[in-house]
XYZ file of C-alpha atoms in Angstrom:
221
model
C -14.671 3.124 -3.901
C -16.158 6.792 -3.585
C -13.599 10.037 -3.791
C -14.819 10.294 0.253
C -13.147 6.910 1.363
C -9.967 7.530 -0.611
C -9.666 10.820 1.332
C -10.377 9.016 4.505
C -7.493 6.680 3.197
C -5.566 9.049 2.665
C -5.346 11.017 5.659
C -4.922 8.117 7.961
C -1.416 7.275 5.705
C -0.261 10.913 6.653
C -1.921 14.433 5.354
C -4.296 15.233 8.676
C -5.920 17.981 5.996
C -9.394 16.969 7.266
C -9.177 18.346 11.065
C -12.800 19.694 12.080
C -12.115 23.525 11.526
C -13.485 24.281 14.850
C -10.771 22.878 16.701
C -7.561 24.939 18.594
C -4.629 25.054 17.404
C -3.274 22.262 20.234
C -6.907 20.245 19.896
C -5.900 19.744 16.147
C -2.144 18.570 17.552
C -3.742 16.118 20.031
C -6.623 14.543 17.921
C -4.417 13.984 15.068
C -2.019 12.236 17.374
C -4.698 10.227 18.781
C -6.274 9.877 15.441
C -3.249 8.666 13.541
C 0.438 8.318 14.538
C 1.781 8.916 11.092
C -0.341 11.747 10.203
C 1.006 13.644 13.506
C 4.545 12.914 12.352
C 3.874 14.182 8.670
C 2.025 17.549 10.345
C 4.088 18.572 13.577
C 7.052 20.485 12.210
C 5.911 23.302 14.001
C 5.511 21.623 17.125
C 9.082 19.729 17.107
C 11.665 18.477 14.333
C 9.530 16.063 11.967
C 12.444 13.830 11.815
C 12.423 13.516 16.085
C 8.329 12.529 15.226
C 8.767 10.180 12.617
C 11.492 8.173 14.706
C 8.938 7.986 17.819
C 6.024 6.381 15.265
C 8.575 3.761 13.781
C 9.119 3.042 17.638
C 5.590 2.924 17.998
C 4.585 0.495 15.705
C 5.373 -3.280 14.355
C 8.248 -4.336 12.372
C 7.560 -3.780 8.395
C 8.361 -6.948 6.518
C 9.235 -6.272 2.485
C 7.071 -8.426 0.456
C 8.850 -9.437 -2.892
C 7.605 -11.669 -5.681
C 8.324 -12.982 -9.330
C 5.368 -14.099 -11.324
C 6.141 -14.825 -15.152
C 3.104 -14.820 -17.880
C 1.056 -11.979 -16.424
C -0.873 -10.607 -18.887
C -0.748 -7.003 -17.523
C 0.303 -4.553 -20.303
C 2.675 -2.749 -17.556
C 4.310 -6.067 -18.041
C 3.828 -7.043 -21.402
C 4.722 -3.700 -22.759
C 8.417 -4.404 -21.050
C 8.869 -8.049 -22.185
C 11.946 -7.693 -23.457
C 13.335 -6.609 -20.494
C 11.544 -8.553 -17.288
C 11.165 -11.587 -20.065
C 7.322 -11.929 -19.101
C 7.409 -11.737 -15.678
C 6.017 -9.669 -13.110
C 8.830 -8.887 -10.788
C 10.354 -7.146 -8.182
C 13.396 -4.902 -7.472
C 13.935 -3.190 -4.297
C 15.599 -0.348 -5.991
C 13.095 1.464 -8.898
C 13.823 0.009 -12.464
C 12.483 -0.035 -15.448
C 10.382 -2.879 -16.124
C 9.894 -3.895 -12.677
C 8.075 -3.525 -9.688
C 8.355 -1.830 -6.597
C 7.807 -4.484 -3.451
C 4.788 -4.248 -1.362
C 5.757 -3.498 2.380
C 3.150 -4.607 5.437
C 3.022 -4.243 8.966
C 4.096 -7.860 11.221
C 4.362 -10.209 11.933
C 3.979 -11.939 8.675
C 2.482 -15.266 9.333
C 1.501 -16.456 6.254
C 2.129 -15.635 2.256
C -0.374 -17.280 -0.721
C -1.233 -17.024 -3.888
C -5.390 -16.884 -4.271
C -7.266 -16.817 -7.964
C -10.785 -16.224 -9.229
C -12.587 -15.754 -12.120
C -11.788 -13.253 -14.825
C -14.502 -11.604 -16.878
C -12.541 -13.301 -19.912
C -13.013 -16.891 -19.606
C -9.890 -18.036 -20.617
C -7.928 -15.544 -17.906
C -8.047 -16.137 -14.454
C -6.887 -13.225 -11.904
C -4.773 -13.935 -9.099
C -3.663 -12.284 -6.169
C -0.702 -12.315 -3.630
C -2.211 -12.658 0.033
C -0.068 -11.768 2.930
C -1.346 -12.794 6.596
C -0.373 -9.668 8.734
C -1.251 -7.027 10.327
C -1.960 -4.720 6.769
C 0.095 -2.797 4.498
C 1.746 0.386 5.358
C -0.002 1.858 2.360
C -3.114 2.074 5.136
C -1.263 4.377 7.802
C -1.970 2.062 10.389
C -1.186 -1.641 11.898
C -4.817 -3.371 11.399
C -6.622 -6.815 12.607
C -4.630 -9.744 11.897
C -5.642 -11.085 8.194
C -4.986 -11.808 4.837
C -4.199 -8.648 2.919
C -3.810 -8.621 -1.162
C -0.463 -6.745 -1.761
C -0.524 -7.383 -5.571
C -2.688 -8.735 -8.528
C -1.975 -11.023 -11.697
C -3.671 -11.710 -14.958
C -3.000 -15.157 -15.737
C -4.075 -17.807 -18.229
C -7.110 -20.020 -17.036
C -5.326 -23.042 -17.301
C -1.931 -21.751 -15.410
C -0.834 -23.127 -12.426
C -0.899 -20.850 -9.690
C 2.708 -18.802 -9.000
C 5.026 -19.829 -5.756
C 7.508 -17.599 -5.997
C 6.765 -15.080 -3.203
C 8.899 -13.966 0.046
C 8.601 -11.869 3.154
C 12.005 -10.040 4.686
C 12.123 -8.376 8.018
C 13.568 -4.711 7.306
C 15.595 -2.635 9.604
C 14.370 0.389 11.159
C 16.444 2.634 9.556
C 14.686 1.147 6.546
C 11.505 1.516 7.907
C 11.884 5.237 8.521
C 12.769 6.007 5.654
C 9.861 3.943 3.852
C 7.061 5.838 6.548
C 8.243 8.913 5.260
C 8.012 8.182 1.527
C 4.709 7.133 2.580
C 3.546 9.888 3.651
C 4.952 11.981 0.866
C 3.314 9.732 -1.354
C -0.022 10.634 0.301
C 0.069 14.054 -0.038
C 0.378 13.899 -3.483
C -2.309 11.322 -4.146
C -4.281 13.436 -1.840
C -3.835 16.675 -3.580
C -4.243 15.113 -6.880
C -7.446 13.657 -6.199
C -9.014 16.709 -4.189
C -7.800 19.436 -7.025
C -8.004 17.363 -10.310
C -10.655 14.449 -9.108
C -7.729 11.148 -10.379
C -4.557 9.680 -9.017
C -1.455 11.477 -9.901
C -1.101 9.180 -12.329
C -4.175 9.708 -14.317
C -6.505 7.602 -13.060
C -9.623 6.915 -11.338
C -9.145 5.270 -7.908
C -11.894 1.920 -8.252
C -10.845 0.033 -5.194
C -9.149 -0.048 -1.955
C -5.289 -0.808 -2.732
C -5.013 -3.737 0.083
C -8.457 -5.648 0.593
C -8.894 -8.557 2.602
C -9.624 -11.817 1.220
C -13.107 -11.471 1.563
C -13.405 -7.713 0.018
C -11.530 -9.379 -2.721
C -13.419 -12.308 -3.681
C -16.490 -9.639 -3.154
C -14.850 -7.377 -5.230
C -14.443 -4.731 -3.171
């Protein structure tokens, strides 16, 4: 995935940084409203209270539905390196801890949740992700098509059966506030980080969009 389409990814979560410098200052305010709901509420503090903004967008737009999962045996060293406190497993906690994940949140209605594998370059691993049929992950600023969206990844061993232990929960919209705005907190930094020091904030190279369909999965990307 080139540095230009994680920009582009970027700014429709929330920064707006890429405006056409040509514009007035109310053109910018109107095509970034236009352009992206989210962005406008992370950018209009000048034009009226960014709290007052945010609340219209999570008004705007569908109900976010937490996607949790427990998958033990992943060969992941963010897992493995922790085994002796998630035992193995690849799991979630809706409150940060160590050892565990952080759920994947998309937009509704959440029709559908599977489990999907393919090859590994290893023959005797198999990868596998977590599909979710929605309307995409928040993580893209904005409600897409109806479709099966990969909200996390697995290593697991050829021969394993594939994992069942997924589940979808409606959140409230107090909730969903406040997860819109760590989003777009979360894409400023990323942004910045990639624009000033050309890797994620933490370290890496972006390879990949961060929630491909199923068929920009099996197509790897």
């Amino acid at each position: 995935m080139s540095k230009r389409k994680i920009f582009t990814a970027l700014i429709s979560i929330g920064v707006g940084l890429w405006l056409g410098a040509c514009q007035s200052g109310d053109d910018k305010v109107s095509q970034t409203q236009k352009d992206s709901p989210l962005a406008y509420a992370a950018t209009s503090d000048e034009q009226s209270p960014k709290d007052k903004q945010l609340q219209e967008y999570v008004e705007s737009t569908p109900d976010l539905h937490r996607i949790s999962w427990k998958v033990c045996g992943d060969g992941k060293l963010s897992v493995t390196m922790n085994e002796q406190i998630n035992k193995g497993c690849n799991e979630t906690r809706n409150e940060p801890a160590k050892g565990f994940f952080q759920p994947a949140y998309v937009w509704g209605p959440v029709e559908e949740i599977k489990f999907v594998n393919k090859r590994h370059f290893t023959p005797s691993l198999q990868i596998v992700g977590l599909f979710v049929k929605s309307r995409g992950c928040v993580s893209l600023g904005q409600p897409g098509e109806e479709n099966f969206y990969r909200v996390a990844e697995f290593t697991l061993e050829k021969n394993a059966n594939l994992p069942k232990d997924a589940r979808s929960e409606l959140i409230t919209k107090e909730q969903k506030k406040q997860i819109l705005n760590a989003t777009i907190k979360d894409a400023d930094l990323e942004l910045t980080s990639l624009k000033n020091f050309g890797v994620s904030s933490n370290g890496l190279i972006p390879t990949g969009p961060t929630c491909p369909t199923i068929e920009q999965w099996h197509k790897g990307f």
